Amino acid sequence: TINVRIPVSSINLSTNAINMEMGKTANINATISPNDASNQALTWTSSVPAIATVSETGVVTGVSPGSTTITAKAQDGSRVTAQCAVTVFPKIADFTYLELPDGTIRVTGYTGSAAEVQVPAEIIGKKVTEIGDGAFSGKDGITKVNLPSGIRAINSHAFTGSSISSI
């Protein structure tokens, strides 16, 4: 008998990008080609486990705000991989906010402890469009604030007295 080893030729992930909140989980499903590959086992890794971890079955858990890459690698020696970009946002509960008359959101404060803060594009299903007066003022532990593209106004003293070096 001749045993023919059929190598993995590709891995297709169910998504190539995940945006998630700290503490939440998301599943990445992998499809291996060809479907009769001899060894279909995968090794899952996170490039920055301090931001997001991944289980042996592709379950991603958001740990802290930031970005990382999840990689699924074939264990058959073929070196075939597939990747998924993961961005973890602070818990919405870490933000105080006000709903504006036009139905959008003004962030009025941040109560979390992350050094890098990602202001969410939406809170309670409504677009975040403003950063309010003093929203991040006096926040010594924050070094960077990432704003969503929909921000149309940053009000007075939003960052006064903070240690933020990058927005």
PDB file of C-alpha atoms in Angstrom:
ATOM      1  CA  THR A   1       0.000   0.000   0.000  1.00  0.00           C
ATOM      2  CA  ILE A   2       1.144   3.471  -0.839  1.00  0.00           C
ATOM      3  CA  ASN A   3       0.169   6.248   1.544  1.00  0.00           C
ATOM      4  CA  VAL A   4      -0.254   9.514  -0.298  1.00  0.00           C
ATOM      5  CA  ARG A   5       0.130  12.565   1.862  1.00  0.00           C
ATOM      6  CA  ILE A   6      -2.239  15.306   0.750  1.00  0.00           C
ATOM      7  CA  PRO A   7      -0.977  18.698   1.999  1.00  0.00           C
ATOM      8  CA  VAL A   8      -3.124  21.679   2.951  1.00  0.00           C
ATOM      9  CA  SER A   9      -3.180  24.140   0.036  1.00  0.00           C
ATOM     10  CA  SER A  10      -5.215  26.923   1.650  1.00  0.00           C
ATOM     11  CA  ILE A  11      -7.046  28.007   4.789  1.00  0.00           C
ATOM     12  CA  ASN A  12     -10.113  30.211   4.448  1.00  0.00           C
ATOM     13  CA  LEU A  13     -11.295  32.039   7.570  1.00  0.00           C
ATOM     14  CA  SER A  14     -14.903  33.027   8.205  1.00  0.00           C
ATOM     15  CA  THR A  15     -13.762  36.644   8.648  1.00  0.00           C
ATOM     16  CA  ASN A  16     -10.590  38.633   8.022  1.00  0.00           C
ATOM     17  CA  ALA A  17     -11.353  41.409  10.540  1.00  0.00           C
ATOM     18  CA  ILE A  18     -12.998  41.527  13.966  1.00  0.00           C
ATOM     19  CA  ASN A  19     -13.845  44.595  16.052  1.00  0.00           C
ATOM     20  CA  MET A  20     -14.699  43.642  19.604  1.00  0.00           C
ATOM     21  CA  GLU A  21     -15.109  44.999  23.094  1.00  0.00           C
ATOM     22  CA  MET A  22     -12.802  44.028  25.962  1.00  0.00           C
ATOM     23  CA  GLY A  23     -13.998  40.858  27.677  1.00  0.00           C
ATOM     24  CA  LYS A  24     -16.119  39.709  24.720  1.00  0.00           C
ATOM     25  CA  THR A  25     -15.498  36.678  22.528  1.00  0.00           C
ATOM     26  CA  ALA A  26     -15.806  36.011  18.809  1.00  0.00           C
ATOM     27  CA  ASN A  27     -15.470  32.796  16.806  1.00  0.00           C
ATOM     28  CA  ILE A  28     -13.288  32.383  13.750  1.00  0.00           C
ATOM     29  CA  ASN A  29     -14.137  29.318  11.699  1.00  0.00           C
ATOM     30  CA  ALA A  30     -11.564  27.856   9.334  1.00  0.00           C
ATOM     31  CA  THR A  31     -12.147  25.868   6.162  1.00  0.00           C
ATOM     32  CA  ILE A  32      -9.205  23.829   4.918  1.00  0.00           C
ATOM     33  CA  SER A  33      -8.606  22.991   1.272  1.00  0.00           C
ATOM     34  CA  PRO A  34      -8.518  20.458  -0.091  1.00  0.00           C
ATOM     35  CA  ASN A  35     -11.180  18.937   2.118  1.00  0.00           C
ATOM     36  CA  ASP A  36      -9.347  15.600   2.017  1.00  0.00           C
ATOM     37  CA  ALA A  37      -6.004  17.011   3.259  1.00  0.00           C
ATOM     38  CA  SER A  38      -4.215  14.340   5.306  1.00  0.00           C
ATOM     39  CA  ASN A  39      -3.717  16.510   8.410  1.00  0.00           C
ATOM     40  CA  GLN A  40      -6.325  19.204   8.956  1.00  0.00           C
ATOM     41  CA  ALA A  41      -5.118  20.306  12.399  1.00  0.00           C
ATOM     42  CA  LEU A  42      -4.434  24.016  12.929  1.00  0.00           C
ATOM     43  CA  THR A  43      -2.367  26.002  15.397  1.00  0.00           C
ATOM     44  CA  TRP A  44      -3.979  29.308  16.407  1.00  0.00           C
ATOM     45  CA  THR A  45      -1.821  32.188  17.671  1.00  0.00           C
ATOM     46  CA  SER A  46      -2.183  35.866  18.545  1.00  0.00           C
ATOM     47  CA  SER A  47       0.618  38.276  17.657  1.00  0.00           C
ATOM     48  CA  VAL A  48      -0.157  40.260  20.848  1.00  0.00           C
ATOM     49  CA  PRO A  49      -1.835  38.034  23.470  1.00  0.00           C
ATOM     50  CA  ALA A  50      -2.043  41.009  25.857  1.00  0.00           C
ATOM     51  CA  ILE A  51      -4.641  42.500  23.456  1.00  0.00           C
ATOM     52  CA  ALA A  52      -6.504  39.354  22.368  1.00  0.00           C
ATOM     53  CA  THR A  53      -6.058  35.653  22.975  1.00  0.00           C
ATOM     54  CA  VAL A  54      -7.222  32.776  20.800  1.00  0.00           C
ATOM     55  CA  SER A  55      -8.163  29.241  21.814  1.00  0.00           C
ATOM     56  CA  GLU A  56      -7.210  25.997  20.079  1.00  0.00           C
ATOM     57  CA  THR A  57     -10.589  26.163  18.314  1.00  0.00           C
ATOM     58  CA  GLY A  58     -10.411  29.786  17.069  1.00  0.00           C
ATOM     59  CA  VAL A  59     -12.353  31.525  19.847  1.00  0.00           C
ATOM     60  CA  VAL A  60     -10.926  35.042  20.236  1.00  0.00           C
ATOM     61  CA  THR A  61     -11.186  36.906  23.559  1.00  0.00           C
ATOM     62  CA  GLY A  62     -10.619  40.659  23.802  1.00  0.00           C
ATOM     63  CA  VAL A  63      -8.200  41.355  26.665  1.00  0.00           C
ATOM     64  CA  SER A  64      -7.228  45.036  26.382  1.00  0.00           C
ATOM     65  CA  PRO A  65      -7.629  47.864  23.855  1.00  0.00           C
ATOM     66  CA  GLY A  66      -5.435  47.744  20.760  1.00  0.00           C
ATOM     67  CA  SER A  67      -4.817  45.739  17.606  1.00  0.00           C
ATOM     68  CA  THR A  68      -3.399  42.292  16.990  1.00  0.00           C
ATOM     69  CA  THR A  69      -3.371  39.595  14.324  1.00  0.00           C
ATOM     70  CA  ILE A  70      -4.762  36.100  14.810  1.00  0.00           C
ATOM     71  CA  THR A  71      -3.047  33.457  12.677  1.00  0.00           C
ATOM     72  CA  ALA A  72      -4.239  29.959  11.829  1.00  0.00           C
ATOM     73  CA  LYS A  73      -1.355  27.750  10.665  1.00  0.00           C
ATOM     74  CA  ALA A  74      -1.633  24.278   9.171  1.00  0.00           C
ATOM     75  CA  GLN A  75       0.168  21.670  11.297  1.00  0.00           C
ATOM     76  CA  ASP A  76       0.977  19.431   8.336  1.00  0.00           C
ATOM     77  CA  GLY A  77       4.277  21.148   7.537  1.00  0.00           C
ATOM     78  CA  SER A  78       2.886  22.953   4.487  1.00  0.00           C
ATOM     79  CA  ARG A  79       3.435  26.370   6.141  1.00  0.00           C
ATOM     80  CA  VAL A  80      -0.010  27.483   4.950  1.00  0.00           C
ATOM     81  CA  THR A  81      -1.480  30.253   7.091  1.00  0.00           C
ATOM     82  CA  ALA A  82      -4.459  32.597   7.197  1.00  0.00           C
ATOM     83  CA  GLN A  83      -4.826  35.763   9.245  1.00  0.00           C
ATOM     84  CA  CYS A  84      -7.531  37.850  10.850  1.00  0.00           C
ATOM     85  CA  ALA A  85      -6.999  41.430  12.087  1.00  0.00           C
ATOM     86  CA  VAL A  86      -8.500  42.027  15.536  1.00  0.00           C
ATOM     87  CA  THR A  87      -9.177  45.410  17.118  1.00  0.00           C
ATOM     88  CA  VAL A  88     -10.241  45.459  20.751  1.00  0.00           C
ATOM     89  CA  PHE A  89     -12.110  48.482  22.064  1.00  0.00           C
ATOM     90  CA  PRO A  90     -12.598  49.583  25.654  1.00  0.00           C
ATOM     91  CA  LYS A  91     -15.846  48.624  27.288  1.00  0.00           C
ATOM     92  CA  ILE A  92     -18.586  51.090  26.367  1.00  0.00           C
ATOM     93  CA  ALA A  93     -19.193  51.244  30.118  1.00  0.00           C
ATOM     94  CA  ASP A  94     -15.834  53.065  30.348  1.00  0.00           C
ATOM     95  CA  PHE A  95     -17.328  56.099  28.584  1.00  0.00           C
ATOM     96  CA  THR A  96     -19.805  58.665  29.809  1.00  0.00           C
ATOM     97  CA  TYR A  97     -21.847  60.274  27.077  1.00  0.00           C
ATOM     98  CA  LEU A  98     -24.748  62.485  26.154  1.00  0.00           C
ATOM     99  CA  GLU A  99     -27.230  61.918  23.359  1.00  0.00           C
ATOM    100  CA  LEU A 100     -27.460  65.051  21.223  1.00  0.00           C
ATOM    101  CA  PRO A 101     -30.700  66.420  19.693  1.00  0.00           C
ATOM    102  CA  ASP A 102     -29.714  65.061  16.253  1.00  0.00           C
ATOM    103  CA  GLY A 103     -29.517  61.516  17.681  1.00  0.00           C
ATOM    104  CA  THR A 104     -25.723  61.317  17.752  1.00  0.00           C
ATOM    105  CA  ILE A 105     -23.442  60.931  20.773  1.00  0.00           C
ATOM    106  CA  ARG A 106     -21.051  63.316  22.539  1.00  0.00           C
ATOM    107  CA  VAL A 107     -18.443  61.543  24.678  1.00  0.00           C
ATOM    108  CA  THR A 108     -18.306  63.488  27.949  1.00  0.00           C
ATOM    109  CA  GLY A 109     -15.751  61.402  29.840  1.00  0.00           C
ATOM    110  CA  TYR A 110     -13.641  58.287  30.142  1.00  0.00           C
ATOM    111  CA  THR A 111     -13.545  56.247  33.343  1.00  0.00           C
ATOM    112  CA  GLY A 112     -11.376  53.343  32.180  1.00  0.00           C
ATOM    113  CA  SER A 113      -7.706  52.691  32.853  1.00  0.00           C
ATOM    114  CA  ALA A 114      -6.272  51.808  29.418  1.00  0.00           C
ATOM    115  CA  ALA A 115      -3.169  53.697  28.235  1.00  0.00           C
ATOM    116  CA  GLU A 116      -4.404  53.573  24.627  1.00  0.00           C
ATOM    117  CA  VAL A 117      -8.060  54.466  24.259  1.00  0.00           C
ATOM    118  CA  GLN A 118     -10.182  53.730  21.202  1.00  0.00           C
ATOM    119  CA  VAL A 119     -13.258  55.934  21.169  1.00  0.00           C
ATOM    120  CA  PRO A 120     -16.000  53.738  19.697  1.00  0.00           C
ATOM    121  CA  ALA A 121     -17.668  54.768  16.440  1.00  0.00           C
ATOM    122  CA  GLU A 122     -21.043  53.999  18.044  1.00  0.00           C
ATOM    123  CA  ILE A 123     -22.477  53.905  21.537  1.00  0.00           C
ATOM    124  CA  ILE A 124     -25.932  52.375  22.094  1.00  0.00           C
ATOM    125  CA  GLY A 125     -26.247  52.062  18.320  1.00  0.00           C
ATOM    126  CA  LYS A 126     -25.773  55.806  17.696  1.00  0.00           C
ATOM    127  CA  LYS A 127     -22.807  57.453  15.953  1.00  0.00           C
ATOM    128  CA  VAL A 128     -20.223  59.178  18.128  1.00  0.00           C
ATOM    129  CA  THR A 129     -19.688  62.629  16.573  1.00  0.00           C
ATOM    130  CA  GLU A 130     -18.242  64.808  19.346  1.00  0.00           C
ATOM    131  CA  ILE A 131     -15.717  64.823  22.145  1.00  0.00           C
ATOM    132  CA  GLY A 132     -17.067  67.009  24.953  1.00  0.00           C
ATOM    133  CA  ASP A 133     -15.475  69.690  27.110  1.00  0.00           C
ATOM    134  CA  GLY A 134     -12.877  68.110  29.380  1.00  0.00           C
ATOM    135  CA  ALA A 135     -13.740  64.555  28.312  1.00  0.00           C
ATOM    136  CA  PHE A 136     -10.138  63.381  28.737  1.00  0.00           C
ATOM    137  CA  SER A 137      -8.753  66.245  30.826  1.00  0.00           C
ATOM    138  CA  GLY A 138      -6.603  65.263  33.777  1.00  0.00           C
ATOM    139  CA  LYS A 139      -6.192  61.670  32.574  1.00  0.00           C
ATOM    140  CA  ASP A 140      -2.518  61.061  33.353  1.00  0.00           C
ATOM    141  CA  GLY A 141      -2.545  57.370  32.434  1.00  0.00           C
ATOM    142  CA  ILE A 142      -3.710  57.823  28.836  1.00  0.00           C
ATOM    143  CA  THR A 143      -0.962  58.217  26.231  1.00  0.00           C
ATOM    144  CA  LYS A 144      -2.968  57.822  23.028  1.00  0.00           C
ATOM    145  CA  VAL A 145      -6.582  58.362  21.962  1.00  0.00           C
ATOM    146  CA  ASN A 146      -7.835  56.918  18.664  1.00  0.00           C
ATOM    147  CA  LEU A 147     -10.891  58.706  17.303  1.00  0.00           C
ATOM    148  CA  PRO A 148     -13.413  57.205  14.863  1.00  0.00           C
ATOM    149  CA  SER A 149     -13.740  58.828  11.449  1.00  0.00           C
ATOM    150  CA  GLY A 150     -17.199  60.279  12.248  1.00  0.00           C
ATOM    151  CA  ILE A 151     -15.941  62.833  14.791  1.00  0.00           C
ATOM    152  CA  ARG A 152     -16.981  66.306  13.657  1.00  0.00           C
ATOM    153  CA  ALA A 153     -16.201  68.342  16.788  1.00  0.00           C
ATOM    154  CA  ILE A 154     -13.674  68.302  19.611  1.00  0.00           C
ATOM    155  CA  ASN A 155     -14.851  70.754  22.229  1.00  0.00           C
ATOM    156  CA  SER A 156     -12.761  73.071  24.416  1.00  0.00           C
ATOM    157  CA  HIS A 157     -10.283  71.566  26.845  1.00  0.00           C
ATOM    158  CA  ALA A 158     -11.167  68.017  25.800  1.00  0.00           C
ATOM    159  CA  PHE A 159      -7.590  66.919  26.483  1.00  0.00           C
ATOM    160  CA  THR A 160      -6.344  69.633  28.880  1.00  0.00           C
ATOM    161  CA  GLY A 161      -4.099  68.428  31.682  1.00  0.00           C
ATOM    162  CA  SER A 162      -3.722  64.916  30.296  1.00  0.00           C
ATOM    163  CA  SER A 163      -0.551  63.027  29.387  1.00  0.00           C
ATOM    164  CA  ILE A 164      -1.859  62.207  25.887  1.00  0.00           C
ATOM    165  CA  SER A 165       0.910  62.407  23.300  1.00  0.00           C
ATOM    166  CA  SER A 166      -1.031  61.144  20.276  1.00  0.00           C
ATOM    167  CA  ILE A 167      -4.562  61.591  18.959  1.00  0.00           C
TER     168      ILE A 167
END
